[in-house]
Coordinates of C-alpha atoms and ligand atoms in Angstrom, one line a residue:
X1 CA -75.4 106.2 -4.3
X2 CA -72.3 107.0 -2.3
X3 CA -70.7 104.0 -0.8
X4 CA -70.4 103.8 3.0
X5 CA -66.8 104.0 4.4
X6 CA -64.7 100.9 4.9
X7 CA -63.0 100.5 8.3
X8 CA -59.9 98.3 8.1
X9 CA -58.9 96.6 11.3
X10 CA -55.3 95.2 11.6
X11 CA -55.5 91.9 13.4
X12 CA -57.8 88.9 13.1
X13 CA -58.6 88.1 16.7
X14 CA -61.9 88.1 18.6
X15 CA -61.8 91.9 19.0
X16 CA -61.9 92.3 15.2
X17 CA -64.6 89.6 15.0
X18 CA -66.9 91.5 17.4
X19 CA -66.1 94.8 15.8
X20 CA -67.2 93.3 12.6
X21 CA -70.5 92.4 14.1
X22 CA -71.1 96.0 15.0
X23 CA -70.1 97.0 11.5
X24 CA -72.7 94.7 10.0
X25 CA -75.4 96.4 12.2
X26 CA -74.3 99.8 11.0
X27 CA -74.1 98.8 7.4
X28 CA -70.6 100.0 6.9
X29 CA -67.7 98.3 5.2
X30 CA -65.3 96.3 7.4
X31 CA -62.2 94.5 6.4
X32 CA -59.5 92.7 8.4
X33 CA -55.8 92.1 7.8
X34 CA -55.2 88.7 9.5
X35 CA -52.2 86.5 9.9
X36 CA -54.1 83.4 8.6
X37 CA -57.5 82.5 7.2
X38 CA -58.3 80.5 10.4
X39 CA -58.1 83.5 12.7
X40 CA -61.3 84.4 14.6
X41 CA -62.3 87.4 12.5
X42 CA -61.0 86.1 9.2
X43 CA -63.6 83.3 9.5
X44 CA -66.4 85.8 9.6
X45 CA -65.7 88.9 7.6
X46 CA -66.1 89.3 3.9
X47 CA -62.9 89.0 1.9
X48 CA -60.3 88.9 4.7
X49 CA -56.8 90.0 3.7
X50 CA -54.2 87.5 4.8
X51 CA -50.8 89.0 5.3
X52 CA -48.0 90.1 7.6
X53 CA -49.5 92.5 10.1
X54 CA -46.0 93.7 11.0
X55 CA -44.8 94.2 7.5
X56 CA -45.0 97.6 5.8
X57 CA -45.8 96.3 2.3
X58 CA -48.8 94.3 3.5
X59 CA -50.0 97.1 5.7
X60 CA -49.8 99.6 2.9
X61 CA -51.6 97.3 0.5
X62 CA -54.4 96.7 3.0
X63 CA -54.7 100.4 3.8
X64 CA -55.2 101.2 0.2
X65 CA -58.6 99.5 0.2
X66 CA -59.8 101.2 3.4
X67 CA -61.1 104.6 4.4
X68 CA -59.5 104.4 7.9
X69 CA -57.1 102.0 9.6
X70 CA -57.6 100.8 13.2
X71 CA -56.3 97.9 15.3
X72 CA -57.3 94.8 17.3
X73 CA -53.8 94.6 18.9
X74 CA -50.8 96.7 19.7
X75 CA -48.1 94.8 17.7
X76 CA -47.8 96.9 14.5
X77 CA -44.4 98.6 14.5
X78 CA -44.7 102.2 15.3
X79 CA -42.4 103.3 12.5
X80 CA -44.7 101.6 9.9
X81 CA -47.6 103.5 11.3
X82 CA -45.7 106.8 11.0
X83 CA -44.9 105.9 7.4
X84 CA -48.5 105.2 6.7
X85 CA -49.6 108.5 8.1
X86 CA -46.9 110.2 6.0
X87 CA -48.5 108.5 3.0
X88 CA -51.8 110.0 3.8
X89 CA -53.5 107.0 5.5
X90 CA -56.0 107.8 8.2
X91 CA -54.6 105.8 11.1
X92 CA -56.8 105.9 14.2
X93 CA -55.6 105.9 16.9
X94 CA -52.5 107.5 15.4
X95 CA -48.9 106.3 16.1
X96 CA -48.2 109.1 18.6
X97 CA -51.1 107.9 20.7
X98 CA -50.7 104.2 20.1
X99 CA -47.0 104.1 21.1
X100 CA -48.2 104.6 24.8
X101 CA -50.2 101.3 24.5
X102 CA -47.3 99.5 22.7
X103 CA -44.5 100.4 25.0
X104 CA -44.9 100.3 28.8
X105 CA -41.8 102.5 29.2
X106 CA -43.2 105.2 27.0
X107 CA -46.6 104.9 28.8
X108 CA -45.0 105.3 32.3
X109 CA -42.9 108.2 31.2
X110 CA -45.9 110.1 29.7
X111 CA -48.2 109.4 32.6
X112 CA -45.4 110.7 35.0
X113 CA -45.2 113.9 33.0
X114 CA -49.0 114.3 33.3
X115 CA -48.8 113.7 37.0
X116 CA -51.1 110.6 36.8
X117 CA -50.5 108.3 39.8
X118 CA -48.9 104.9 39.0
X119 CA -46.9 102.2 40.8
X120 CA -43.3 103.3 41.4
X121 CA -41.2 102.1 38.5
X122 CA -38.0 102.3 36.5
X123 CA -36.6 101.2 33.2
X124 CA -33.7 98.8 34.0
X125 CA -31.0 97.1 32.0
X126 CA -29.7 94.4 34.4
X127 CA -30.7 92.2 37.4
X128 CA -28.3 94.4 39.4
X129 CA -30.4 97.5 38.6
X130 CA -33.5 95.6 39.7
X131 CA -31.9 94.9 43.0
X132 CA -31.0 98.6 43.4
X133 CA -34.6 99.6 42.6
X134 CA -35.9 97.1 45.1
X135 CA -33.8 98.7 47.8
X136 CA -35.3 102.1 46.9
X137 CA -38.9 100.9 47.1
X138 CA -38.5 99.0 50.3
X139 CA -38.0 95.4 49.2
X140 CA -39.2 92.4 47.3
X141 CA -41.3 91.3 45.6
X142 CA -41.2 93.5 42.5
X143 CA -42.9 93.2 39.1
X144 CA -40.8 93.0 36.0
X145 CA -42.3 93.6 32.6
X146 CA -41.0 93.6 29.1
X147 CA -41.7 97.1 27.7
X148 CA -43.1 95.7 24.4
X149 CA -44.9 92.6 23.2
X150 CA -46.6 91.4 26.3
X151 CA -50.3 90.5 26.7
X152 CA -52.5 88.4 29.1
X153 CA -49.7 88.3 31.7
X154 CA -47.1 87.1 29.1
X155 CA -44.2 89.4 29.6
X156 CA -45.0 90.0 33.3
X157 CA -43.0 88.3 36.2
X158 CA -43.4 88.7 39.9
X159 CA -39.9 88.2 41.5
X160 CA -39.6 87.6 45.2
X161 CA -36.8 87.7 47.7
X162 CA -35.2 84.5 46.3
X163 CA -34.8 86.4 43.0
X164 CA -35.8 83.3 41.0
X165 CA -36.6 84.4 37.4
X166 CA -34.9 87.9 37.7
X167 CA -32.8 87.2 34.6
X168 CA -35.8 86.0 32.5
X169 CA -37.2 89.3 31.2
X170 CA -33.8 90.5 30.0
X171 CA -33.5 87.6 27.5
X172 CA -36.1 89.1 25.1
X173 CA -33.7 91.9 24.2
X174 CA -36.2 94.6 24.8
X175 CA -36.2 97.2 27.5
X176 CA -37.4 96.0 30.9
X177 CA -39.6 97.9 33.3
X178 CA -39.5 97.2 37.1
X179 CA -42.4 98.2 39.3
X180 CA -43.2 98.0 43.0
X181 CA -45.5 95.1 43.7
X182 CA -48.9 96.7 44.5
X183 CA -50.8 94.8 47.1
X184 CA -54.1 96.2 45.6
X185 CA -57.6 95.7 47.0
X186 CA -58.9 95.1 43.5
X187 CA -58.4 95.9 39.8
X188 CA -60.7 98.4 38.0
X189 CA -61.0 99.5 34.4
X190 CA -62.2 102.9 33.1
X191 CA -63.1 102.7 29.5
X192 CA -63.7 105.8 27.4
X193 CA -64.1 106.4 23.7
X194 CA -63.0 109.5 22.0
X195 CA -63.5 110.8 18.4
X196 CA -61.2 113.0 16.3
X197 CA -63.4 116.0 16.8
X198 CA -62.9 115.6 20.6
X199 CA -66.3 114.1 21.7
X200 CA -65.8 111.5 24.4
X201 CA -68.0 109.2 26.4
X202 CA -67.1 107.2 29.6
X203 CA -68.5 103.8 30.4
X204 CA -69.3 102.9 34.0
X205 CA -66.1 101.9 35.8
X206 CA -65.9 98.2 36.1
X207 CA -64.2 95.7 38.4
X208 CA -62.0 93.1 36.8
X209 CA -60.5 89.9 38.2
X210 CA -57.4 88.4 36.7
X211 CA -56.1 84.8 37.2
X212 CA -52.5 84.1 36.2
X213 CA -52.5 87.5 34.4
X214 CA -55.6 86.6 32.4
X215 CA -58.9 88.5 32.9
X216 CA -61.6 86.1 34.0
X217 CA -64.5 88.2 35.4
X218 CA -65.8 91.7 34.9
X219 CA -68.6 93.3 36.9
X220 CA -70.2 96.5 35.7
X221 CA -70.4 98.8 37.6
X222 CA -67.6 98.0 40.1
X223 CA -69.5 97.0 43.3
X224 CA -69.2 99.4 46.2
X225 CA -67.1 101.9 44.4
X226 CA -67.8 105.3 45.9
X227 CA -69.2 107.7 43.3
X228 CA -66.3 110.2 43.8
X229 CA -63.7 107.5 43.1
X230 CA -65.6 106.3 40.0
X231 CA -65.7 109.8 38.7
X232 CA -61.9 110.2 39.5
X233 CA -61.2 107.0 37.4
X234 CA -63.3 108.3 34.5
X235 CA -61.6 111.7 34.7
X236 CA -58.2 110.0 34.6
X237 CA -59.2 108.1 31.5
X238 CA -60.8 111.1 29.8
X239 CA -57.8 113.2 30.5
X240 CA -55.3 110.6 29.2
X241 CA -57.5 110.2 26.1
X242 CA -57.4 113.9 25.5
X243 CA -53.8 114.5 26.3
X244 CA -52.6 111.6 24.2
X245 CA -55.0 112.4 21.4
X246 CA -56.5 108.9 21.4
X247 CA -59.1 108.1 18.8
X248 CA -61.4 105.1 19.5
X249 CA -61.5 103.1 22.7
X250 CA -59.1 103.8 25.5
X251 CA -59.1 101.3 28.4
X252 CA -57.3 102.4 31.5
X253 CA -56.5 99.5 33.8
X254 CA -56.2 100.7 37.4
X255 CA -55.3 99.3 40.8
X256 CA -57.5 100.4 43.7
X257 CA -55.2 100.3 46.8
X258 CA -56.4 99.3 50.2
X259 CA -56.2 103.0 51.3
X260 CA -58.5 104.1 48.4
X261 CA -55.9 105.4 45.9
X262 CA -56.1 104.8 42.1
X263 CA -52.9 103.8 40.3
X264 CA -52.8 103.3 36.6
X265 CA -51.5 99.9 35.6
X266 CA -51.7 100.1 31.8
X267 CA -53.4 101.5 28.8
X268 CA -55.1 99.8 25.8
X269 CA -56.2 101.7 22.7
X270 CA -58.7 99.2 21.1
X271 CA -61.8 97.4 22.3
X272 CA -60.8 95.7 25.5
X273 CA -61.8 92.6 27.5
X274 CA -63.1 94.8 30.3
X275 CA -65.6 96.2 27.8
X276 CA -67.2 93.0 26.6
X277 CA -70.0 93.4 29.1
X278 CA -71.2 96.4 27.0
X279 CA -72.4 94.3 24.1
X280 CA -75.4 93.2 26.1
X281 CA -75.2 95.5 29.1
X282 CA -74.9 99.0 27.7
X283 CA -77.0 101.1 25.3
X284 CA -74.0 101.2 22.8
X285 CA -71.3 98.5 22.8
X286 CA -67.6 99.4 22.9
X287 CA -67.3 97.9 19.5
X288 CA -69.9 100.1 17.9
X289 CA -68.5 103.2 19.7
X290 CA -65.0 102.3 18.5
X291 CA -66.3 102.3 14.9
X292 CA -68.3 105.5 15.4
X293 CA -65.1 107.1 16.8
X294 CA -62.7 106.1 14.0
X295 CA -65.3 107.4 11.5
X296 CA -65.9 110.6 13.5
X297 CA -69.6 109.9 13.9
X298 CA -71.4 111.1 17.0
X299 CA -70.9 108.6 19.8
X300 CA -73.6 106.4 21.3
X301 CA -74.7 106.4 25.0
X302 CA -72.4 104.3 27.2
X303 CA -75.1 104.0 29.9
X304 CA -75.8 100.6 31.4
X305 CA -79.1 98.9 30.5
X306 CA -79.4 97.1 33.9
X307 CA -78.2 97.7 37.5
X308 CA -75.5 95.0 37.0
X309 CA -73.9 93.1 34.2
X310 CA -71.4 90.3 34.8
X311 CA -69.1 89.0 32.1
X312 CA -67.1 85.8 32.6
X313 CA -64.5 84.7 30.0
X314 CA -64.7 81.1 28.7
X315 CA -61.2 79.8 28.8
X316 CA -60.1 76.7 26.8
X317 CA -60.5 73.5 28.8
X318 CA -60.8 69.9 27.9
X319 CA -63.8 70.0 25.6
X320 CA -63.1 70.1 21.9
X321 CA -65.7 72.8 21.1
X322 CA -68.0 75.1 23.0
X323 CA -71.1 74.2 21.1
X324 CA -71.3 70.9 23.0
X325 CA -72.4 72.8 26.1
X326 CA -75.0 75.1 24.4
X327 CA -78.0 72.9 25.0
X328 CA -77.5 72.6 28.7
X329 CA -76.6 76.3 29.3
X330 CA -79.3 77.7 27.1
X331 CA -82.0 75.4 28.6
X332 CA -80.9 76.3 32.1
X333 CA -80.6 80.0 31.7
X334 CA -82.6 81.7 28.9
X335 CA -81.2 85.1 30.0
X336 CA -77.7 84.1 29.3
X337 CA -75.8 85.7 26.4
X338 CA -73.2 83.5 24.9
X339 CA -70.3 84.9 22.7
X340 CA -68.0 82.3 21.1
X341 CA -64.9 83.4 19.0
X342 CA -64.6 80.4 16.7
X343 CA -61.1 79.8 17.9
X344 CA -59.4 76.4 18.3
X345 CA -59.6 75.3 22.0
X346 CA -56.3 75.4 23.8
X347 CA -55.9 75.2 27.6
X348 CA -56.3 78.7 29.2
X349 CA -56.9 80.4 25.8
X350 CA -59.8 83.0 25.7
X351 CA -62.3 81.3 23.4
X352 CA -65.5 83.1 24.3
X353 CA -67.4 84.9 27.1
X354 CA -70.8 85.0 28.6
X355 CA -72.8 88.1 29.8
X356 CA -75.8 88.2 32.2
X357 CA -77.6 91.4 33.3
X358 CA -80.1 92.0 36.1
X359 CA -80.7 93.1 39.7
X360 CA -79.2 90.5 41.9
X361 CA -75.4 90.6 41.6
X362 CA -74.5 87.4 43.5
X363 CA -77.1 85.5 41.5
X364 CA -75.8 86.9 38.2
X365 CA -72.2 85.9 39.2
X366 CA -73.3 82.4 40.0
X367 CA -75.1 82.1 36.6
X368 CA -72.3 83.5 34.6
X369 CA -69.6 81.3 36.3
X370 CA -71.7 78.2 35.9
X371 CA -72.1 78.8 32.2
X372 CA -68.5 79.7 31.6
X373 CA -67.3 76.6 33.6
X374 CA -69.8 74.3 31.8
X375 CA -68.9 75.6 28.4
X376 CA -65.2 75.1 29.0
X377 CA -65.8 71.6 30.4
X378 CA -64.6 72.4 33.9
X379 CA -68.0 71.1 35.4
X380 CA -70.5 68.7 34.0
X381 CA -73.8 69.7 35.7
Ligands
ADP17 P1 -50.4 92.6 30.3 O1 -49.8 93.5 29.3 O2 -50.1 91.2 30.2 O3 -51.9 92.8 30.4 P2 -50.2 94.0 32.9 O4 -49.2 95.0 33.1 O5 -51.6 94.4 32.8 O6 -49.8 93.1 31.7 O7 -50.1 92.9 34.1 C1 -51.0 91.8 34.1 C2 -51.5 91.6 35.6 O8 -50.4 91.4 36.5 C3 -52.3 92.8 36.1 O9 -53.6 92.7 35.7 C4 -52.1 92.6 37.6 O10 -53.0 91.6 38.1 C5 -50.7 92.0 37.7 N1 -49.7 93.2 37.9 C6 -49.2 94.0 37.0 N2 -48.4 94.9 37.5 C7 -48.5 94.8 38.8 C8 -47.9 95.5 40.0 N3 -47.1 96.5 39.8 N4 -48.2 95.1 41.2 C9 -49.1 94.0 41.4 N5 -49.6 93.3 40.4 C10 -49.3 93.7 39.1

C-alpha cells in the first residue's frame, strides 16, 4: 500500500500542534522541527525532530524526511529556503511568497506596487528620518516597526510628540519601518487559503481585538460589517494570495478606518490566531485547509457552522496550569470548546483559547470571556 505523504512543519509552537491534530484526522504523516522537546507541538507529535530551525543543515536534514515543508512561524532565513528549493524540496509557501510575511519593508513595497491601500509608510535609517516622515504625514504619533523578527507587538513602538523611544527600534540592527498612526475604528482579518493549482477559499471576515499588541478576542463574522466591505476585504486577500503565489493560509490583517476604508496592516502565511475560531466554528478548520493546500488536495468549505463564533485567547496569569479551571468552566458551560497548548504559563503568554458558537453574540462574548478569564486565574467565580 502506498504511504500517505508526510507534511513537515518548521516550528514547534501551538500552530504546529493544532495543525498536527488536523493531520491525525486526515491520516497523513506530520512531523515538526522544534527548538526543544518541551515546545507545544513537540510534546504531541510522533518523533519530533529537535534542531536549529534557523540553521541550514538541520532544515535540510528535516526536509529529507518530508514530502513537503511548511511553517508555523516566519523566522526561517529566506536564503535557506531558496537553497532548499534549489535542492528540490517542496517548500510551501515558497520563499518568494514568504519573504512578504517575513519582512515588513518587502511587504509594504509589494503591496504599494499592487496598489493595495495601506497606512502611509517609509523605510528609515535614523530618528532624524522619522522626524522628517512625521512632518510629511502631519505629525506625531507614528508607529515604528522593525522590518523583521517581530510578533505579538514585539518590534512595534508607538512614538508620540515627546519622541520617547524613537531610538529603540534602531538598536536591533535591522531596517526600520515608520508608519502613520491609524486611528482605526477596529481591526479586521481576511483569511484565505490557496493551493498550488490555484484553488482558493475565503473564510468569513472577522473582527479582532488586540491588547498591548496581542490578539485577545476574535468575532466571526465581523459584527455590522457591510457585505460590500466584507467582499472587498476577501478580494484583497485573494488577490494578494494570487499575486504573491501564496500556498496555504494567508491572513491579511486590516484596519477599518472611521470613514470606512480598509488598510492592510500585515500579512501572515501560516495558520493564524484570527482563524482559531474555525476549529469549532467552520465546516473546515484553517489547520485542515492549510494541510490540504500544501498537499494540493481540494480545499474544504470555509463556511461558518453558526451565525456567530467568538474566540478568546487564554493568556498566562497567576495559575500554574489551565487544567485547574476545567471543572468549573466545563460544568458552567457545556457548549464551551477549550483548547490548551501545553505551554508553560508565563504572564501574558498565549497558552490556549476558547471558542463558543451560537445565535446571541453578546451572550457568547460573555461566556467566552468568563471562561478565558477563569482559566487564566484572573477571576475566581
Ligand atoms: P506584529 O508583527 O507584532 O503582529 P503588527 O504590525 O501587526 O505587529 O502591529 C501590532 C498591533 O499594533 C496591530 O495589531 C495594531 O493594533 C497596532 N498597530 C500596528 N500598526 C499600526 C498603525 N500604523 N497605526 C495604529 N496602530 C497600529
